[in-house]
PDB file of C-alpha atoms and ligand atoms in Angstrom:
ATOM      1  CA  UNK A   1      -0.158  -0.082  -0.258  1.00 94.00           C
ATOM      2  CA  UNK A   2       0.874   4.153  -0.842  1.00 96.00           C
ATOM      3  CA  UNK A   3      -0.448   6.660   1.526  1.00 96.00           C
ATOM      4  CA  UNK A   4      -3.562   7.123  -1.534  1.00 98.00           C
ATOM      5  CA  UNK A   5      -3.341   3.557  -3.226  1.00 98.00           C
ATOM      6  CA  UNK A   6      -4.526   0.566  -1.855  1.00 97.00           C
ATOM      7  CA  UNK A   7      -2.201  -2.001  -4.022  1.00 98.00           C
ATOM      8  CA  UNK A   8       0.122  -4.400  -3.052  1.00 98.00           C
ATOM      9  CA  UNK A   9       3.349  -4.435  -4.765  1.00 98.00           C
ATOM     10  CA  UNK A  10       2.983  -6.349  -8.650  1.00 98.00           C
ATOM     11  CA  UNK A  11      -0.515  -5.996  -8.427  1.00 98.00           C
ATOM     12  CA  UNK A  12      -0.278  -2.350 -10.860  1.00 98.00           C
ATOM     13  CA  UNK A  13       0.995  -2.969 -14.431  1.00 98.00           C
ATOM     14  CA  UNK A  14       4.249  -1.010 -15.979  1.00 98.00           C
ATOM     15  CA  UNK A  15       1.882   0.695 -17.947  1.00 98.00           C
ATOM     16  CA  UNK A  16      -1.258   2.531 -16.439  1.00 98.00           C
ATOM     17  CA  UNK A  17      -3.822   4.533 -18.362  1.00 98.00           C
ATOM     18  CA  UNK A  18      -5.466   7.576 -16.292  1.00 98.00           C
ATOM     19  CA  UNK A  19      -8.969   8.546 -16.707  1.00 97.00           C
ATOM     20  CA  UNK A  20     -10.280  11.637 -14.814  1.00 97.00           C
ATOM     21  CA  UNK A  21     -12.926   9.748 -13.706  1.00 95.00           C
ATOM     22  CA  UNK A  22     -12.656   6.395 -11.809  1.00 96.00           C
ATOM     23  CA  UNK A  23     -15.949   4.996 -13.103  1.00 95.00           C
ATOM     24  CA  UNK A  24     -14.622   5.540 -16.857  1.00 95.00           C
ATOM     25  CA  UNK A  25     -11.668   3.372 -15.399  1.00 97.00           C
ATOM     26  CA  UNK A  26     -14.459   0.375 -14.675  1.00 97.00           C
ATOM     27  CA  UNK A  27     -16.162   0.690 -17.674  1.00 96.00           C
ATOM     28  CA  UNK A  28     -12.949   0.485 -19.620  1.00 96.00           C
ATOM     29  CA  UNK A  29     -11.627  -2.142 -17.461  1.00 97.00           C
ATOM     30  CA  UNK A  30     -15.012  -4.403 -17.832  1.00 97.00           C
ATOM     31  CA  UNK A  31     -15.510  -3.552 -21.888  1.00 96.00           C
ATOM     32  CA  UNK A  32     -12.135  -4.161 -22.708  1.00 97.00           C
ATOM     33  CA  UNK A  33      -9.621  -5.817 -20.741  1.00 98.00           C
ATOM     34  CA  UNK A  34      -9.923  -9.613 -19.726  1.00 98.00           C
ATOM     35  CA  UNK A  35      -8.871 -10.877 -16.255  1.00 98.00           C
ATOM     36  CA  UNK A  36      -9.276  -7.989 -14.386  1.00 98.00           C
ATOM     37  CA  UNK A  37      -8.549  -7.474 -10.943  1.00 98.00           C
ATOM     38  CA  UNK A  38      -9.514  -4.309  -9.082  1.00 98.00           C
ATOM     39  CA  UNK A  39      -6.523  -3.064  -7.272  1.00 98.00           C
ATOM     40  CA  UNK A  40      -7.669   0.307  -5.441  1.00 98.00           C
ATOM     41  CA  UNK A  41     -10.457   1.867  -3.929  1.00 98.00           C
ATOM     42  CA  UNK A  42      -9.191   3.918  -1.827  1.00 98.00           C
ATOM     43  CA  UNK A  43     -11.143   7.416  -2.132  1.00 98.00           C
ATOM     44  CA  UNK A  44     -13.208   5.192  -4.633  1.00 97.00           C
ATOM     45  CA  UNK A  45     -10.432   6.066  -7.177  1.00 98.00           C
ATOM     46  CA  UNK A  46     -10.512   2.756  -8.827  1.00 98.00           C
ATOM     47  CA  UNK A  47      -7.914   1.291 -10.507  1.00 98.00           C
ATOM     48  CA  UNK A  48      -7.954  -1.777 -11.979  1.00 98.00           C
ATOM     49  CA  UNK A  49      -5.372  -4.230 -13.710  1.00 98.00           C
ATOM     50  CA  UNK A  50      -6.000  -6.840 -17.050  1.00 98.00           C
ATOM     51  CA  UNK A  51      -4.938  -7.353 -20.655  1.00 98.00           C
ATOM     52  CA  UNK A  52      -5.442  -6.396 -23.745  1.00 98.00           C
ATOM     53  CA  UNK A  53      -4.538  -8.692 -26.252  1.00 97.00           C
ATOM     54  CA  UNK A  54      -1.296 -10.258 -23.833  1.00 97.00           C
ATOM     55  CA  UNK A  55      -0.487  -6.983 -22.914  1.00 98.00           C
ATOM     56  CA  UNK A  56      -0.935  -6.555 -19.202  1.00 98.00           C
ATOM     57  CA  UNK A  57      -1.749  -3.046 -18.464  1.00 98.00           C
ATOM     58  CA  UNK A  58      -3.570  -1.027 -15.508  1.00 98.00           C
ATOM     59  CA  UNK A  59      -6.205   1.757 -15.859  1.00 98.00           C
ATOM     60  CA  UNK A  60      -7.302   3.980 -12.815  1.00 98.00           C
ATOM     61  CA  UNK A  61      -8.746   7.120 -11.940  1.00 98.00           C
ATOM     62  CA  UNK A  62      -6.803  10.393 -11.626  1.00 98.00           C
ATOM     63  CA  UNK A  63      -9.101  12.421 -10.237  1.00 98.00           C
ATOM     64  CA  UNK A  64      -9.512  16.296 -11.573  1.00 98.00           C
ATOM     65  CA  UNK A  65      -6.737  18.669 -11.701  1.00 98.00           C
ATOM     66  CA  UNK A  66      -2.770  18.656 -10.855  1.00 98.00           C
ATOM     67  CA  UNK A  67      -3.040  18.402  -7.845  1.00 98.00           C
ATOM     68  CA  UNK A  68      -5.122  15.092  -7.620  1.00 98.00           C
ATOM     69  CA  UNK A  69      -3.311  13.105 -10.942  1.00 98.00           C
ATOM     70  CA  UNK A  70      -0.171  14.384  -8.859  1.00 98.00           C
ATOM     71  CA  UNK A  71      -0.661  12.640  -6.043  1.00 98.00           C
ATOM     72  CA  UNK A  72      -1.636   9.202  -7.795  1.00 98.00           C
ATOM     73  CA  UNK A  73       1.483  10.310 -10.694  1.00 98.00           C
ATOM     74  CA  UNK A  74       4.027  10.615  -7.976  1.00 98.00           C
ATOM     75  CA  UNK A  75       3.013   6.781  -5.856  1.00 98.00           C
ATOM     76  CA  UNK A  76       1.975   4.914  -8.849  1.00 98.00           C
ATOM     77  CA  UNK A  77       5.985   6.033 -10.166  1.00 98.00           C
ATOM     78  CA  UNK A  78       7.761   6.101  -6.821  1.00 98.00           C
ATOM     79  CA  UNK A  79       5.706   3.250  -5.196  1.00 98.00           C
ATOM     80  CA  UNK A  80       4.679   1.015  -7.820  1.00 98.00           C
ATOM     81  CA  UNK A  81       7.771   1.110 -10.882  1.00 98.00           C
ATOM     82  CA  UNK A  82       5.105   2.596 -13.664  1.00 98.00           C
ATOM     83  CA  UNK A  83       6.954   3.516 -16.973  1.00 98.00           C
ATOM     84  CA  UNK A  84       4.175   4.292 -18.835  1.00 98.00           C
ATOM     85  CA  UNK A  85       1.208   7.022 -18.373  1.00 98.00           C
ATOM     86  CA  UNK A  86      -1.543   7.327 -20.748  1.00 98.00           C
ATOM     87  CA  UNK A  87      -4.107  10.237 -19.971  1.00 98.00           C
ATOM     88  CA  UNK A  88      -7.297  10.114 -21.390  1.00 98.00           C
ATOM     89  CA  UNK A  89      -9.404  12.483 -20.800  1.00 97.00           C
ATOM     90  CA  UNK A  90     -11.704  15.344 -22.325  1.00 97.00           C
ATOM     91  CA  UNK A  91     -10.662  19.243 -23.382  1.00 98.00           C
ATOM     92  CA  UNK A  92     -12.399  22.134 -24.196  1.00 98.00           C
ATOM     93  CA  UNK A  93     -11.338  23.035 -27.740  1.00 98.00           C
ATOM     94  CA  UNK A  94     -10.804  26.673 -27.983  1.00 98.00           C
ATOM     95  CA  UNK A  95      -9.557  26.843 -32.017  1.00 98.00           C
ATOM     96  CA  UNK A  96     -12.734  27.436 -34.198  1.00 98.00           C
ATOM     97  CA  UNK A  97     -11.759  23.956 -36.777  1.00 98.00           C
ATOM     98  CA  UNK A  98     -11.870  21.950 -33.850  1.00 98.00           C
ATOM     99  CA  UNK A  99     -15.370  20.093 -33.137  1.00 95.00           C
ATOM    100  CA  UNK A 100     -16.505  18.128 -30.738  1.00 96.00           C
ATOM    101  CA  UNK A 101     -15.378  14.314 -31.471  1.00 95.00           C
ATOM    102  CA  UNK A 102     -12.004  15.242 -32.677  1.00 96.00           C
ATOM    103  CA  UNK A 103      -8.893  13.777 -30.958  1.00 97.00           C
ATOM    104  CA  UNK A 104      -6.165  16.090 -30.139  1.00 98.00           C
ATOM    105  CA  UNK A 105      -2.783  14.382 -29.010  1.00 98.00           C
ATOM    106  CA  UNK A 106      -1.474  16.570 -26.436  1.00 98.00           C
ATOM    107  CA  UNK A 107       2.260  17.440 -27.296  1.00 98.00           C
ATOM    108  CA  UNK A 108       3.099  20.053 -25.064  1.00 98.00           C
ATOM    109  CA  UNK A 109       1.214  22.094 -22.014  1.00 98.00           C
ATOM    110  CA  UNK A 110       1.052  25.527 -20.975  1.00 98.00           C
ATOM    111  CA  UNK A 111       0.025  26.272 -17.524  1.00 98.00           C
ATOM    112  CA  UNK A 112      -1.917  28.978 -15.153  1.00 97.00           C
ATOM    113  CA  UNK A 113      -0.908  26.646 -12.625  1.00 97.00           C
ATOM    114  CA  UNK A 114       1.626  27.967 -10.088  1.00 96.00           C
ATOM    115  CA  UNK A 115       2.992  23.778  -9.665  1.00 95.00           C
ATOM    116  CA  UNK A 116       5.778  24.549 -11.797  1.00 95.00           C
ATOM    117  CA  UNK A 117       6.835  28.313 -10.971  1.00 95.00           C
ATOM    118  CA  UNK A 118       7.446  27.251  -7.649  1.00 96.00           C
ATOM    119  CA  UNK A 119       9.600  23.945  -9.005  1.00 97.00           C
ATOM    120  CA  UNK A 120      11.838  25.966 -10.597  1.00 97.00           C
ATOM    121  CA  UNK A 121      12.146  29.195  -8.852  1.00 97.00           C
ATOM    122  CA  UNK A 122       9.550  31.540 -10.803  1.00 97.00           C
ATOM    123  CA  UNK A 123      11.151  30.421 -14.245  1.00 96.00           C
ATOM    124  CA  UNK A 124       9.368  28.894 -16.572  1.00 96.00           C
ATOM    125  CA  UNK A 125       9.443  24.597 -17.621  1.00 97.00           C
ATOM    126  CA  UNK A 126       7.695  23.692 -20.753  1.00 97.00           C
ATOM    127  CA  UNK A 127       5.893  20.137 -20.450  1.00 98.00           C
ATOM    128  CA  UNK A 128       5.688  17.602 -23.379  1.00 98.00           C
ATOM    129  CA  UNK A 129       4.880  14.107 -24.292  1.00 98.00           C
ATOM    130  CA  UNK A 130       7.221  11.486 -24.889  1.00 98.00           C
ATOM    131  CA  UNK A 131       7.897  11.795 -28.942  1.00 98.00           C
ATOM    132  CA  UNK A 132       7.840   7.741 -29.237  1.00 98.00           C
ATOM    133  CA  UNK A 133       3.901   7.858 -27.517  1.00 98.00           C
ATOM    134  CA  UNK A 134       2.676  10.961 -29.131  1.00 98.00           C
ATOM    135  CA  UNK A 135       3.970   9.602 -32.744  1.00 98.00           C
ATOM    136  CA  UNK A 136       2.235   5.916 -32.460  1.00 98.00           C
ATOM    137  CA  UNK A 137      -0.956   7.341 -31.408  1.00 98.00           C
ATOM    138  CA  UNK A 138      -0.810   9.373 -34.257  1.00 98.00           C
ATOM    139  CA  UNK A 139      -0.246   6.727 -36.425  1.00 98.00           C
ATOM    140  CA  UNK A 140      -3.339   4.527 -34.490  1.00 98.00           C
ATOM    141  CA  UNK A 141      -5.990   7.444 -34.642  1.00 97.00           C
ATOM    142  CA  UNK A 142      -5.037   7.758 -38.717  1.00 97.00           C
ATOM    143  CA  UNK A 143      -5.166   4.032 -39.170  1.00 97.00           C
ATOM    144  CA  UNK A 144      -8.534   4.364 -36.968  1.00 94.00           C
ATOM    145  CA  UNK A 145      -9.561   6.962 -39.369  1.00 94.00           C
ATOM    146  CA  UNK A 146     -10.025   9.470 -36.292  1.00 95.00           C
ATOM    147  CA  UNK A 147      -9.844  13.039 -36.818  1.00 96.00           C
ATOM    148  CA  UNK A 148      -6.480  14.090 -34.977  1.00 98.00           C
ATOM    149  CA  UNK A 149      -4.543  16.735 -34.521  1.00 98.00           C
ATOM    150  CA  UNK A 150      -1.369  17.440 -32.564  1.00 98.00           C
ATOM    151  CA  UNK A 151      -0.751  20.850 -30.952  1.00 98.00           C
ATOM    152  CA  UNK A 152       0.190  22.727 -27.990  1.00 98.00           C
ATOM    153  CA  UNK A 153      -2.831  22.494 -25.078  1.00 98.00           C
ATOM    154  CA  UNK A 154      -3.391  24.395 -21.563  1.00 98.00           C
ATOM    155  CA  UNK A 155      -3.826  22.781 -18.063  1.00 98.00           C
ATOM    156  CA  UNK A 156      -5.793  25.174 -16.355  1.00 98.00           C
ATOM    157  CA  UNK A 157      -6.106  25.399 -12.857  1.00 98.00           C
ATOM    158  CA  UNK A 158      -9.821  26.480 -13.158  1.00 97.00           C
ATOM    159  CA  UNK A 159     -12.950  25.203 -14.878  1.00 96.00           C
ATOM    160  CA  UNK A 160     -15.480  27.849 -14.123  1.00 96.00           C
ATOM    161  CA  UNK A 161     -13.941  31.010 -15.147  1.00 94.00           C
ATOM    162  CA  UNK A 162     -14.680  34.780 -14.100  1.00 95.00           C
ATOM    163  CA  UNK A 163     -14.130  36.184 -17.409  1.00 95.00           C
ATOM    164  CA  UNK A 164     -15.894  34.226 -20.131  1.00 93.00           C
ATOM    165  CA  UNK A 165     -13.351  35.986 -23.107  1.00 96.00           C
ATOM    166  CA  UNK A 166     -10.164  34.207 -20.702  1.00 97.00           C
ATOM    167  CA  UNK A 167      -9.281  31.523 -23.405  1.00 97.00           C
ATOM    168  CA  UNK A 168      -8.594  34.062 -26.357  1.00 98.00           C
ATOM    169  CA  UNK A 169      -5.302  35.051 -25.617  1.00 98.00           C
ATOM    170  CA  UNK A 170      -4.272  30.925 -25.116  1.00 98.00           C
ATOM    171  CA  UNK A 171      -6.509  30.629 -28.750  1.00 98.00           C
ATOM    172  CA  UNK A 172      -4.454  33.412 -30.383  1.00 98.00           C
ATOM    173  CA  UNK A 173      -1.242  32.012 -29.362  1.00 98.00           C
ATOM    174  CA  UNK A 174      -2.201  28.431 -31.029  1.00 98.00           C
ATOM    175  CA  UNK A 175      -3.061  26.565 -27.960  1.00 98.00           C
ATOM    176  CA  UNK A 176      -5.977  24.005 -29.319  1.00 98.00           C
ATOM    177  CA  UNK A 177      -7.707  23.050 -26.365  1.00 98.00           C
ATOM    178  CA  UNK A 178      -8.101  23.220 -22.505  1.00 98.00           C
ATOM    179  CA  UNK A 179      -7.901  20.382 -19.560  1.00 98.00           C
ATOM    180  CA  UNK A 180      -6.336  20.474 -15.754  1.00 98.00           C
ATOM    181  CA  UNK A 181      -4.594  17.511 -15.710  1.00 98.00           C
ATOM    182  CA  UNK A 182      -1.604  17.040 -18.690  1.00 98.00           C
ATOM    183  CA  UNK A 183       1.129  19.933 -17.441  1.00 98.00           C
ATOM    184  CA  UNK A 184       1.909  18.175 -13.482  1.00 98.00           C
ATOM    185  CA  UNK A 185       1.647  14.243 -15.694  1.00 98.00           C
ATOM    186  CA  UNK A 186       4.148  15.512 -18.065  1.00 98.00           C
ATOM    187  CA  UNK A 187       6.317  17.129 -15.739  1.00 98.00           C
ATOM    188  CA  UNK A 188       6.320  14.313 -13.659  1.00 98.00           C
ATOM    189  CA  UNK A 189       6.844  12.283 -15.956  1.00 98.00           C
ATOM    190  CA  UNK A 190       9.991  14.218 -16.811  1.00 98.00           C
ATOM    191  CA  UNK A 191      11.061  14.564 -13.382  1.00 98.00           C
ATOM    192  CA  UNK A 192      10.912  10.562 -12.709  1.00 98.00           C
ATOM    193  CA  UNK A 193      12.256   9.340 -16.376  1.00 98.00           C
ATOM    194  CA  UNK A 194       8.833   7.913 -17.725  1.00 98.00           C
ATOM    195  CA  UNK A 195       7.156   7.769 -20.532  1.00 98.00           C
ATOM    196  CA  UNK A 196       3.936  10.190 -21.038  1.00 98.00           C
ATOM    197  CA  UNK A 197       1.385  10.847 -23.399  1.00 98.00           C
ATOM    198  CA  UNK A 198      -2.333  13.042 -23.214  1.00 98.00           C
ATOM    199  CA  UNK A 199      -4.877  11.469 -25.527  1.00 98.00           C
ATOM    200  CA  UNK A 200      -7.829  14.077 -25.318  1.00 98.00           C
ATOM    201  CA  UNK A 201     -11.430  13.766 -26.957  1.00 97.00           C
ATOM    202  CA  UNK A 202     -12.631  17.353 -27.633  1.00 97.00           C
ATOM    203  CA  UNK A 203     -16.460  17.440 -25.412  1.00 96.00           C
ATOM    204  CA  UNK A 204     -17.375  21.325 -25.518  1.00 96.00           C
ATOM    205  CA  UNK A 205     -15.981  24.249 -27.757  1.00 97.00           C
ATOM    206  CA  UNK A 206     -15.407  27.600 -25.542  1.00 97.00           C
ATOM    207  CA  UNK A 207     -15.973  28.944 -29.161  1.00 97.00           C
ATOM    208  CA  UNK A 208     -19.317  27.516 -30.332  1.00 96.00           C
ATOM    209  CA  UNK A 209     -20.395  26.435 -27.257  1.00 96.00           C
ATOM    210  CA  UNK A 210     -20.923  23.388 -28.517  1.00 95.00           C
ATOM    211  CA  UNK A 211     -21.216  20.164 -26.063  1.00 95.00           C
ATOM    212  CA  UNK A 212     -20.919  16.168 -26.879  1.00 93.00           C
ATOM    213  CA  UNK A 213     -24.422  14.410 -25.825  1.00 89.00           C
ATOM    214  CA  UNK A 214     -24.247  11.545 -23.777  1.00 85.00           C
ATOM    215  CA  UNK A 215     -24.127   9.135 -27.208  1.00 87.00           C
ATOM    216  CA  UNK A 216     -21.275  11.046 -28.343  1.00 87.00           C
ATOM    217  CA  UNK A 217     -19.657  10.461 -24.949  1.00 84.00           C
ATOM    218  CA  UNK A 218     -20.040   7.080 -25.100  1.00 81.00           C
ATOM    219  CA  UNK A 219     -18.871   6.687 -28.744  1.00 82.00           C
ATOM    220  CA  UNK A 220     -15.668   8.965 -28.166  1.00 86.00           C
ATOM    221  CA  UNK A 221     -14.065   7.622 -24.799  1.00 89.00           C
ATOM    222  CA  UNK A 222     -13.817   3.725 -26.075  1.00 92.00           C
ATOM    223  CA  UNK A 223     -12.109   5.028 -29.300  1.00 95.00           C
ATOM    224  CA  UNK A 224      -8.944   7.238 -27.197  1.00 96.00           C
ATOM    225  CA  UNK A 225      -8.883   4.196 -25.081  1.00 97.00           C
ATOM    226  CA  UNK A 226      -8.391   2.025 -27.965  1.00 97.00           C
ATOM    227  CA  UNK A 227      -5.924   4.269 -29.122  1.00 98.00           C
ATOM    228  CA  UNK A 228      -4.320   3.985 -25.461  1.00 98.00           C
ATOM    229  CA  UNK A 229      -4.145   0.763 -25.428  1.00 98.00           C
ATOM    230  CA  UNK A 230      -2.822  -0.586 -28.805  1.00 98.00           C
ATOM    231  CA  UNK A 231      -0.047   2.145 -28.545  1.00 98.00           C
ATOM    232  CA  UNK A 232       1.049   0.575 -24.882  1.00 97.00           C
ATOM    233  CA  UNK A 233       4.674  -1.242 -24.773  1.00 96.00           C
TER     234      UNK A 233
HETATM  235  N1  HPA B   1     -11.691  23.647 -19.077  1.00 90.24           N
HETATM  236  C1  HPA B   1     -10.866  22.285 -18.337  1.00 90.24           C
HETATM  237  N2  HPA B   1     -11.455  21.153 -18.463  1.00 90.24           N
HETATM  238  C2  HPA B   1     -12.330  21.052 -19.457  1.00 90.24           C
HETATM  239  C3  HPA B   1     -12.952  21.209 -20.298  1.00 90.24           C
HETATM  240  C4  HPA B   1     -12.702  22.921 -20.269  1.00 90.24           C
HETATM  241  O1  HPA B   1     -13.595  23.742 -20.898  1.00 90.24           O
HETATM  242  N3  HPA B   1     -13.443  20.727 -21.013  1.00 90.24           N
HETATM  243  C5  HPA B   1     -13.276  19.870 -20.837  1.00 90.24           C
HETATM  244  N4  HPA B   1     -11.834  19.023 -19.493  1.00 90.24           N
END
């Protein structure tokens, strides 16, 4: 057991998929993996290990935001020896050409969080994806005929902003979409020398106000999980 994860040593595979929502972890484990066992129920942050073909993989909720994800990533890597971490989550598009259901592979993540300002004594750090995972995910998404975009995203500390136009500055600088975790994931992966990638589906557009229906979410989430499982080492 670690402080926030109830697994025994060896129960967690070296590759861990990280949806924000633990119930999505359970759903993906139930529907896409074989020989599944649950390794964590602490705080309801469900985690499962199973097989995708002959690959042993784990999937666990990360919770929302950089602080929650960072707690789990720290413990997964330092106490359970995870080597590859793949976030699968949703994002809000901030470019006009992006639509609900599009897939975004986060090449780099800017952030309004102070977490790296604290870490680097006020200086900037550029959290980036593992290139070989990014390349494989791009190829897998294209092979699947998915609408896939690669670029920078924003990991924000706030979901409900005071200023409805807050995202426009980031959009001007080419950022594709916003979510709340990736900058934390990429920073910790770099610190610990492990691989990381965020595969995101556009669930809403801040440009048009469009939002995914529950049918769209049910269709889009398994596609992201499939890409993540296909590229898992
Ligand atoms: N903001 C932050 N995170 C998100 C959003 C958003 O608009 N949509 C999906 N995740």
